[in-house]
C-alpha positions as semicolon CSV with decimal commas, in nm:
position;residue;x (nm);y (nm);z (nm)
1;M;13,428;-30,927;-8,104
2;N;13,634;-30,890;-7,794
3;G;13,899;-30,671;-7,959
4;A;14,233;-30,847;-7,913
5;L;14,117;-31,066;-7,626
6;H;14,259;-31,370;-7,807
7;G;14,607;-31,461;-7,931
8;I;14,674;-31,657;-8,246
9;Q;14,633;-31,987;-8,057
10;K;14,306;-31,859;-7,910
11;L;14,458;-31,817;-7,566
12;T;14,300;-31,532;-7,376
13;T;14,496;-31,211;-7,342
14;F;14,527;-31,274;-6,970
15;A;14,686;-31,615;-7,025
16;R;14,905;-31,492;-7,310
17;L;15,035;-31,198;-7,109
18;E;15,095;-31,418;-6,806
19;E;15,312;-31,644;-7,025
20;S;15,501;-31,333;-7,136
21;G;15,574;-31,231;-6,780
22;F;15,284;-30,988;-6,738
23;P;15,054;-31,015;-6,436
24;P;14,722;-31,187;-6,506
25;V;14,535;-30,877;-6,394
26;F;14,568;-30,703;-6,731
27;Q;14,314;-30,430;-6,664
28;E;14,538;-30,211;-6,448
29;E;14,814;-30,212;-6,708
30;T;14,565;-30,129;-6,983
31;D;14,409;-29,845;-6,787
32;K;14,753;-29,694;-6,722
33;Q;14,834;-29,711;-7,092
34;I;14,503;-29,549;-7,187
35;I;14,573;-29,262;-6,950
36;K;14,923;-29,227;-7,094
37;I;14,788;-29,216;-7,449
38;A;14,514;-28,970;-7,357
39;M;14,763;-28,742;-7,186
40;A;15,011;-28,751;-7,473
41;L;14,828;-28,474;-7,661
42;Q;14,676;-28,160;-7,512
43;C;14,445;-27,882;-7,624
44;G;14,517;-27,553;-7,451
45;I;14,219;-27,324;-7,384
46;V;14,330;-26,959;-7,420
47;G;14,176;-26,614;-7,435
48;L;14,192;-26,265;-7,292
49;P;14,071;-26,221;-6,933
50;N;13,692;-26,233;-6,880
51;V;13,597;-26,389;-7,214
52;G;13,445;-26,695;-7,043
53;K;13,716;-26,953;-7,099
54;S;13,738;-27,070;-6,737
55;T;13,358;-27,093;-6,720
56;L;13,375;-27,310;-7,031
57;F;13,656;-27,519;-6,883
58;N;13,450;-27,574;-6,569
59;C;13,174;-27,716;-6,786
60;L;13,422;-27,945;-6,959
61;S;13,591;-28,087;-6,656
62;N;13,549;-28,178;-6,293
63;A;13,874;-27,989;-6,233
64;K;13,725;-27,656;-6,131
65;A;13,914;-27,346;-6,228
66;Q;13,822;-27,040;-6,025
67;S;13,582;-26,818;-6,220
68;A;13,578;-26,454;-6,114
69;N;13,517;-26,113;-6,262
70;F;13,880;-26,004;-6,267
71;P;14,194;-26,087;-6,469
72;F;14,434;-26,370;-6,386
73;C;14,200;-26,573;-6,166
74;T;14,352;-26,877;-6,337
75;I;14,718;-26,852;-6,240
76;E;14,831;-27,212;-6,289
77;P;14,716;-27,414;-6,588
78;N;14,431;-27,643;-6,488
79;V;14,427;-27,983;-6,654
80;G;14,117;-28,188;-6,719
81;V;14,102;-28,534;-6,877
82;I;13,768;-28,511;-7,054
83;T;13,549;-28,800;-7,169
84;V;13,480;-28,784;-7,544
85;P;13,107;-28,831;-7,615
86;D;13,053;-29,119;-7,859
87;E;12,702;-29,241;-7,931
88;R;12,844;-29,549;-8,104
89;L;12,946;-29,696;-7,767
90;T;12,588;-29,678;-7,641
91;R;12,445;-29,843;-7,952
92;L;12,703;-30,122;-7,941
93;A;12,636;-30,180;-7,572
94;E;12,265;-30,223;-7,645
95;L;12,357;-30,517;-7,870
96;V;12,649;-30,668;-7,675
97;H;12,532;-30,610;-7,313
98;P;12,887;-30,572;-7,173
99;E;12,979;-30,551;-6,808
100;R;13,101;-30,195;-6,866
101;I;13,147;-29,920;-7,125
102;V;13,484;-29,741;-7,147
103;P;13,495;-29,418;-7,352
104;T;13,810;-29,247;-7,472
105;T;13,939;-28,914;-7,343
106;V;14,107;-28,591;-7,449
107;E;14,316;-28,362;-7,230
108;I;14,223;-27,995;-7,197
109;V;14,447;-27,738;-7,027
110;D;14,303;-27,407;-6,904
111;I;14,584;-27,153;-6,948
112;A;14,602;-26,821;-6,763
113;G;14,461;-26,513;-6,938
114;L;14,681;-26,304;-7,166
115;V;14,713;-25,929;-7,202
116;K;14,875;-25,703;-7,461
117;G;15,253;-25,703;-7,419
118;A;15,279;-26,067;-7,308
119;S;15,574;-26,124;-7,541
120;K;15,755;-25,852;-7,345
121;G;15,661;-26,015;-7,014
122;E;15,350;-25,806;-6,936
123;G;15,091;-25,962;-6,703
124;L;15,143;-26,337;-6,699
125;G;15,295;-26,327;-7,045
126;N;15,603;-26,544;-7,004
127;K;15,408;-26,805;-6,810
128;F;15,129;-26,800;-7,069
129;L;15,372;-26,845;-7,357
130;A;15,554;-27,130;-7,183
131;N;15,228;-27,311;-7,108
132;I;15,089;-27,270;-7,459
133;R;15,415;-27,398;-7,611
134;E;15,360;-27,731;-7,434
135;T;15,018;-27,788;-7,591
136;D;14,951;-27,951;-7,929
137;A;14,649;-27,744;-8,034
138;I;14,476;-27,423;-7,928
139;I;14,114;-27,359;-7,834
140;H;14,089;-26,980;-7,857
141;V;13,783;-26,844;-7,673
142;L;13,651;-26,509;-7,799
143;R;13,392;-26,295;-7,623
144;C;13,097;-26,246;-7,857
145;F;12,838;-26,116;-7,611
146;D;12,749;-25,787;-7,440
147;D;12,713;-25,774;-7,061
148;D;12,761;-25,454;-6,861
149;N;12,817;-25,660;-6,546
150;I;13,128;-25,830;-6,685
151;V;13,413;-25,590;-6,752
152;H;13,628;-25,626;-7,061
153;V;14,001;-25,585;-7,010
154;D;14,012;-25,336;-7,304
155;G;13,684;-25,162;-7,224
156;T;13,474;-25,270;-7,524
157;V;13,361;-25,596;-7,684
158;D;13,549;-25,664;-8,008
159;P;13,636;-26,033;-8,069
160;V;13,840;-25,961;-8,383
161;R;14,060;-25,714;-8,193
162;D;14,093;-25,967;-7,907
163;K;14,198;-26,236;-8,153
164;E;14,456;-26,008;-8,308
165;I;14,603;-25,920;-7,965
166;I;14,679;-26,283;-7,889
167;D;14,787;-26,354;-8,248
168;L;15,032;-26,063;-8,236
169;E;15,188;-26,175;-7,909
170;L;15,237;-26,528;-8,041
171;Q;15,369;-26,400;-8,375
172;I;15,625;-26,178;-8,199
173;K;15,749;-26,478;-8,002
174;D;15,766;-26,689;-8,319
175;L;15,966;-26,415;-8,494
176;E;16,216;-26,424;-8,210
177;T;16,252;-26,798;-8,262
178;I;16,291;-26,756;-8,639
179;D;16,548;-26,476;-8,613
180;S;16,752;-26,677;-8,365
181;R;16,757;-26,981;-8,594
182;I;16,839;-26,774;-8,903
183;A;17,140;-26,625;-8,727
184;R;17,272;-26,977;-8,669
185;V;17,226;-27,122;-9,020
186;Q;17,247;-26,824;-9,258
187;K;17,623;-26,832;-9,312
188;Q;17,630;-27,209;-9,372
189;A;17,333;-27,184;-9,607
190;Q;17,476;-26,905;-9,819
191;T;17,846;-26,991;-9,831
192;G;17,909;-27,337;-9,693
193;G;17,733;-27,551;-9,953
194;D;17,540;-27,728;-9,676
195;K;17,217;-27,854;-9,838
196;Q;17,040;-27,913;-9,507
197;A;17,132;-27,563;-9,388
198;K;17,002;-27,420;-9,716
199;L;16,673;-27,608;-9,678
200;T;16,635;-27,490;-9,319
201;Y;16,718;-27,132;-9,415
202;D;16,455;-27,135;-9,693
203;V;16,188;-27,260;-9,452
204;L;16,284;-27,001;-9,192
205;S;16,280;-26,723;-9,454
206;R;15,928;-26,812;-9,567
207;Y;15,804;-26,807;-9,210
208;K;15,979;-26,477;-9,139
209;E;15,816;-26,311;-9,442
210;V;15,468;-26,425;-9,339
211;L;15,507;-26,339;-8,970
212;E;15,633;-25,990;-9,053
213;Q;15,310;-25,939;-9,249
214;G;15,111;-26,005;-8,930
215;K;15,001;-26,353;-9,041
216;S;15,034;-26,677;-8,847
217;A;15,274;-26,958;-8,939
218;R;14,982;-27,195;-9,002
219;T;14,900;-27,001;-9,320
220;V;15,222;-27,137;-9,476
221;S;15,224;-27,481;-9,641
222;F;15,521;-27,686;-9,759
223;E;15,512;-27,956;-10,025
224;S;15,822;-28,165;-9,960
225;K;15,850;-28,395;-9,659
226;E;16,193;-28,250;-9,579
227;E;16,049;-27,898;-9,555
228;Q;15,756;-28,023;-9,349
229;R;15,994;-28,193;-9,106
230;V;16,201;-27,876;-9,061
231;A;15,881;-27,673;-9,014
232;H;15,748;-27,917;-8,754
233;D;16,073;-27,919;-8,558
234;L;16,053;-27,541;-8,509
235;F;15,749;-27,588;-8,278
236;L;15,613;-27,243;-8,364
237;L;15,326;-27,118;-8,150
238;T;15,124;-26,989;-8,446
239;N;15,169;-27,316;-8,635
240;K;14,952;-27,508;-8,390
241;P;14,605;-27,601;-8,516
242;V;14,341;-27,367;-8,374
243;L;13,970;-27,376;-8,298
244;Y;13,802;-27,040;-8,240
245;V;13,518;-27,069;-7,987
246;C;13,276;-26,777;-8,006
247;N;13,122;-26,741;-7,660
248;V;12,775;-26,591;-7,718
249;D;12,466;-26,503;-7,514
250;E;12,161;-26,732;-7,488
251;E;11,972;-26,560;-7,770
252;S;12,264;-26,622;-8,008
253;A;12,333;-26,985;-7,908
254;V;12,164;-27,131;-8,217
255;G;12,221;-26,879;-8,496
256;G;12,518;-26,674;-8,378
257;N;12,532;-26,294;-8,404
258;A;12,715;-26,005;-8,569
259;Y;13,024;-26,065;-8,353
260;V;13,044;-26,425;-8,476
261;E;13,013;-26,316;-8,839
262;A;13,296;-26,068;-8,787
263;V;13,515;-26,350;-8,656
264;R;13,424;-26,571;-8,954
265;E;13,533;-26,296;-9,191
266;A;13,856;-26,236;-8,999
267;V;13,969;-26,603;-9,005
268;K;13,845;-26,702;-9,353
269;D;14,200;-26,729;-9,488
270;E;14,329;-26,928;-9,190
271;N;14,333;-27,304;-9,162
272;A;14,102;-27,284;-8,861
273;Q;13,760;-27,393;-8,736
274;I;13,487;-27,190;-8,563
275;L;13,244;-27,313;-8,298
276;V;12,958;-27,114;-8,142
277;V;12,895;-27,186;-7,772
278;A;12,701;-27,010;-7,497
279;A;12,917;-27,077;-7,191
280;K;12,657;-26,940;-6,948
281;I;12,396;-27,184;-7,080
282;E;12,648;-27,467;-7,070
283;S;12,715;-27,398;-6,702
284;E;12,340;-27,420;-6,635
285;I;12,316;-27,747;-6,828
286;A;12,610;-27,889;-6,630
287;E;12,416;-27,835;-6,305
288;L;12,122;-28,051;-6,421
289;E;12,138;-28,398;-6,269
290;T;11,989;-28,627;-6,533
291;Y;12,042;-28,682;-6,905
292;D;11,668;-28,634;-6,972
293;E;11,670;-28,297;-6,796
294;R;11,965;-28,182;-7,002
295;Q;11,802;-28,295;-7,327
296;M;11,477;-28,115;-7,241
297;F;11,673;-27,797;-7,167
298;L;11,852;-27,820;-7,502
299;Q;11,527;-27,877;-7,691
300;E;11,370;-27,573;-7,527
301;I;11,646;-27,348;-7,660
302;G;11,659;-27,517;-8,001
303;L;11,986;-27,714;-7,975
304;E;12,027;-28,081;-8,068
305;E;12,352;-28,124;-7,877
306;S;12,524;-27,931;-7,601
307;G;12,804;-27,695;-7,690
308;V;13,034;-27,881;-7,452
309;N;12,985;-28,207;-7,642
310;R;13,046;-28,033;-7,972
311;L;13,359;-27,866;-7,830
312;I;13,505;-28,192;-7,698
313;K;13,450;-28,365;-8,033
314;A;13,601;-28,068;-8,216
315;A;13,906;-28,070;-7,985
316;Y;13,955;-28,442;-8,048
317;K;13,941;-28,384;-8,422
318;L;14,169;-28,080;-8,392
319;L;14,438;-28,307;-8,246
320;N;14,404;-28,532;-8,553
321;L;14,271;-28,816;-8,338
322;E;14,023;-29,088;-8,428
323;T;13,867;-29,383;-8,248
324;F;13,859;-29,755;-8,308
325;L;13,633;-29,978;-8,101
326;T;13,640;-30,317;-7,933
327;A;13,322;-30,498;-7,830
328;G;13,272;-30,805;-7,615
329;P;13,088;-30,933;-7,305
330;Q;13,345;-30,783;-7,070
331;E;13,344;-30,434;-7,217
332;V;13,269;-30,207;-7,508
333;R;13,563;-29,969;-7,534
334;A;13,681;-29,676;-7,743
335;W;14,055;-29,645;-7,818
336;T;14,235;-29,333;-7,936
337;Y;14,477;-29,338;-8,230
338;H;14,629;-29,087;-8,471
339;K;14,447;-29,051;-8,801
340;G;14,636;-29,244;-9,069
341;W;14,781;-29,510;-8,836
342;K;14,803;-29,865;-8,962
343;A;14,670;-30,177;-8,788
344;P;14,991;-30,273;-8,598
345;Q;15,023;-29,921;-8,454
346;C;14,663;-29,932;-8,337
347;A;14,721;-30,276;-8,186
348;G;15,005;-30,115;-7,989
349;V;14,756;-29,872;-7,836
350;I;14,607;-30,166;-7,645
351;H;14,947;-30,309;-7,553
352;T;15,297;-30,288;-7,701
353;D;15,314;-30,669;-7,730
354;F;15,014;-30,660;-7,963
355;E;15,215;-30,446;-8,204
356;K;15,536;-30,648;-8,170
357;G;15,359;-30,979;-8,233
358;F;15,099;-30,850;-8,478
359;I;14,977;-31,110;-8,728
360;R;14,650;-30,974;-8,862
361;A;14,345;-30,767;-8,776
362;E;13,985;-30,877;-8,809
363;V;13,776;-30,572;-8,886
364;I;13,402;-30,509;-8,873
365;K;13,260;-30,180;-8,995
366;Y;13,048;-30,016;-8,726
367;E;12,752;-29,971;-8,962
368;D;12,756;-30,343;-9,051
369;Y;12,760;-30,444;-8,684
370;I;12,465;-30,220;-8,603
371;E;12,268;-30,333;-8,909
372;L;12,325;-30,707;-8,858
373;G;12,310;-30,701;-8,478
374;S;12,594;-30,934;-8,372
375;E;12,943;-31,053;-8,453
376;A;12,809;-31,394;-8,555
377;A;12,564;-31,237;-8,799
378;V;12,841;-31,021;-8,946
379;K;13,062;-31,328;-9,000
380;E;12,775;-31,518;-9,160
381;A;12,714;-31,229;-9,399
382;G;13,082;-31,230;-9,498
383;K;13,140;-30,878;-9,371
384;M;13,425;-30,941;-9,130
385;Y;13,741;-30,837;-9,313
386;V;14,088;-30,980;-9,252
387;E;14,352;-30,708;-9,287
388;G;14,732;-30,710;-9,272
389;K;15,006;-30,476;-9,161
390;D;14,936;-30,214;-9,427
391;Y;14,569;-30,162;-9,340
392;V;14,495;-29,800;-9,248
393;V;14,245;-29,808;-8,963
394;Q;13,927;-29,607;-9,016
395;D;13,734;-29,413;-8,752
396;G;13,472;-29,641;-8,595
397;D;13,630;-29,970;-8,704
398;I;13,557;-30,254;-8,462
399;M;13,891;-30,432;-8,429
400;H;14,007;-30,776;-8,322
401;F;14,385;-30,820;-8,327
402;R;14,558;-31,156;-8,369
403;F;14,910;-31,161;-8,231
404;N;15,180;-31,397;-8,112
405;V;15,454;-31,302;-7,867
């Protein structure tokens, strides 16, 4: 199944696009679009100075942030486009024998360390807040290890306190946003009979109440689509989805420790995930040259998968992203789409003309392809499904789009 490499009249994509005025060398255009899609959403990695976030970022990306034992060694945000590990690509390639395998990516931004008082401009506060506002989700690294050789900016190790420092700074900034908006709509909402102003004012008031209690905006939920739209358009810092990464020592890499349990207790009422990673171990794994060496290292310490792989997958999920696949002799490729997208939107990920001229999608479930061993066998077994414009694509679907421009 060569995933949209044929039009409705069974012309190849190259020929079809050439007819439409596109150059026959389709690959360059596709690669540019993949990069554009991958870069559309970002996870920002944040944390107090010396918690290990830049060490972790270095493991994630070839873009090397300076790691040093002092605050603010990461002054400008470092951006890394990270390959998303996907074992399904390898298994498909073993059956299809393509010329190449193309994984999908996620963008990670390493943002300069924060200190108490950032909302008032302390340290790199204003720069930090501006950078974090541009991201779509937050990876919050917390120090959950003891090491006398690595100083803590506040003198002692306390990940819950560290979390609350950053939360407070972001909440203060969100309150400023809320108060500013309330000042603009309050009069209209209360005296002008403006329904939209009243709706906006109610949303703002709910956020204000929660933020003044020291809670983040993400703890508030709205039922109506109108309220959800107003809430989204506020772009509040504490409304971004968050993943707490507990950076532990080697002995705690598998089972965690008391620091991790304290974090779990502190975030139990938040809509947030927790991941345990030993950044120091990950940096050692990253230096190993072969896959077999890395797997042996992981087995020795009792891990099935590296923390970096788990973090990348978690970041991808945090951004509400999923993957559909295409498989053919030229390539086996993973494509990124937003969870809940329908077939025409996913066709547009490959090229906008595929969405404009969408006719139908031919879908094979990944499990069926692996079990039966080939596209021909899947067809013979009656397990290739023809879906229309309303089909909601599922993670791991192997897609073939029919289109006519």
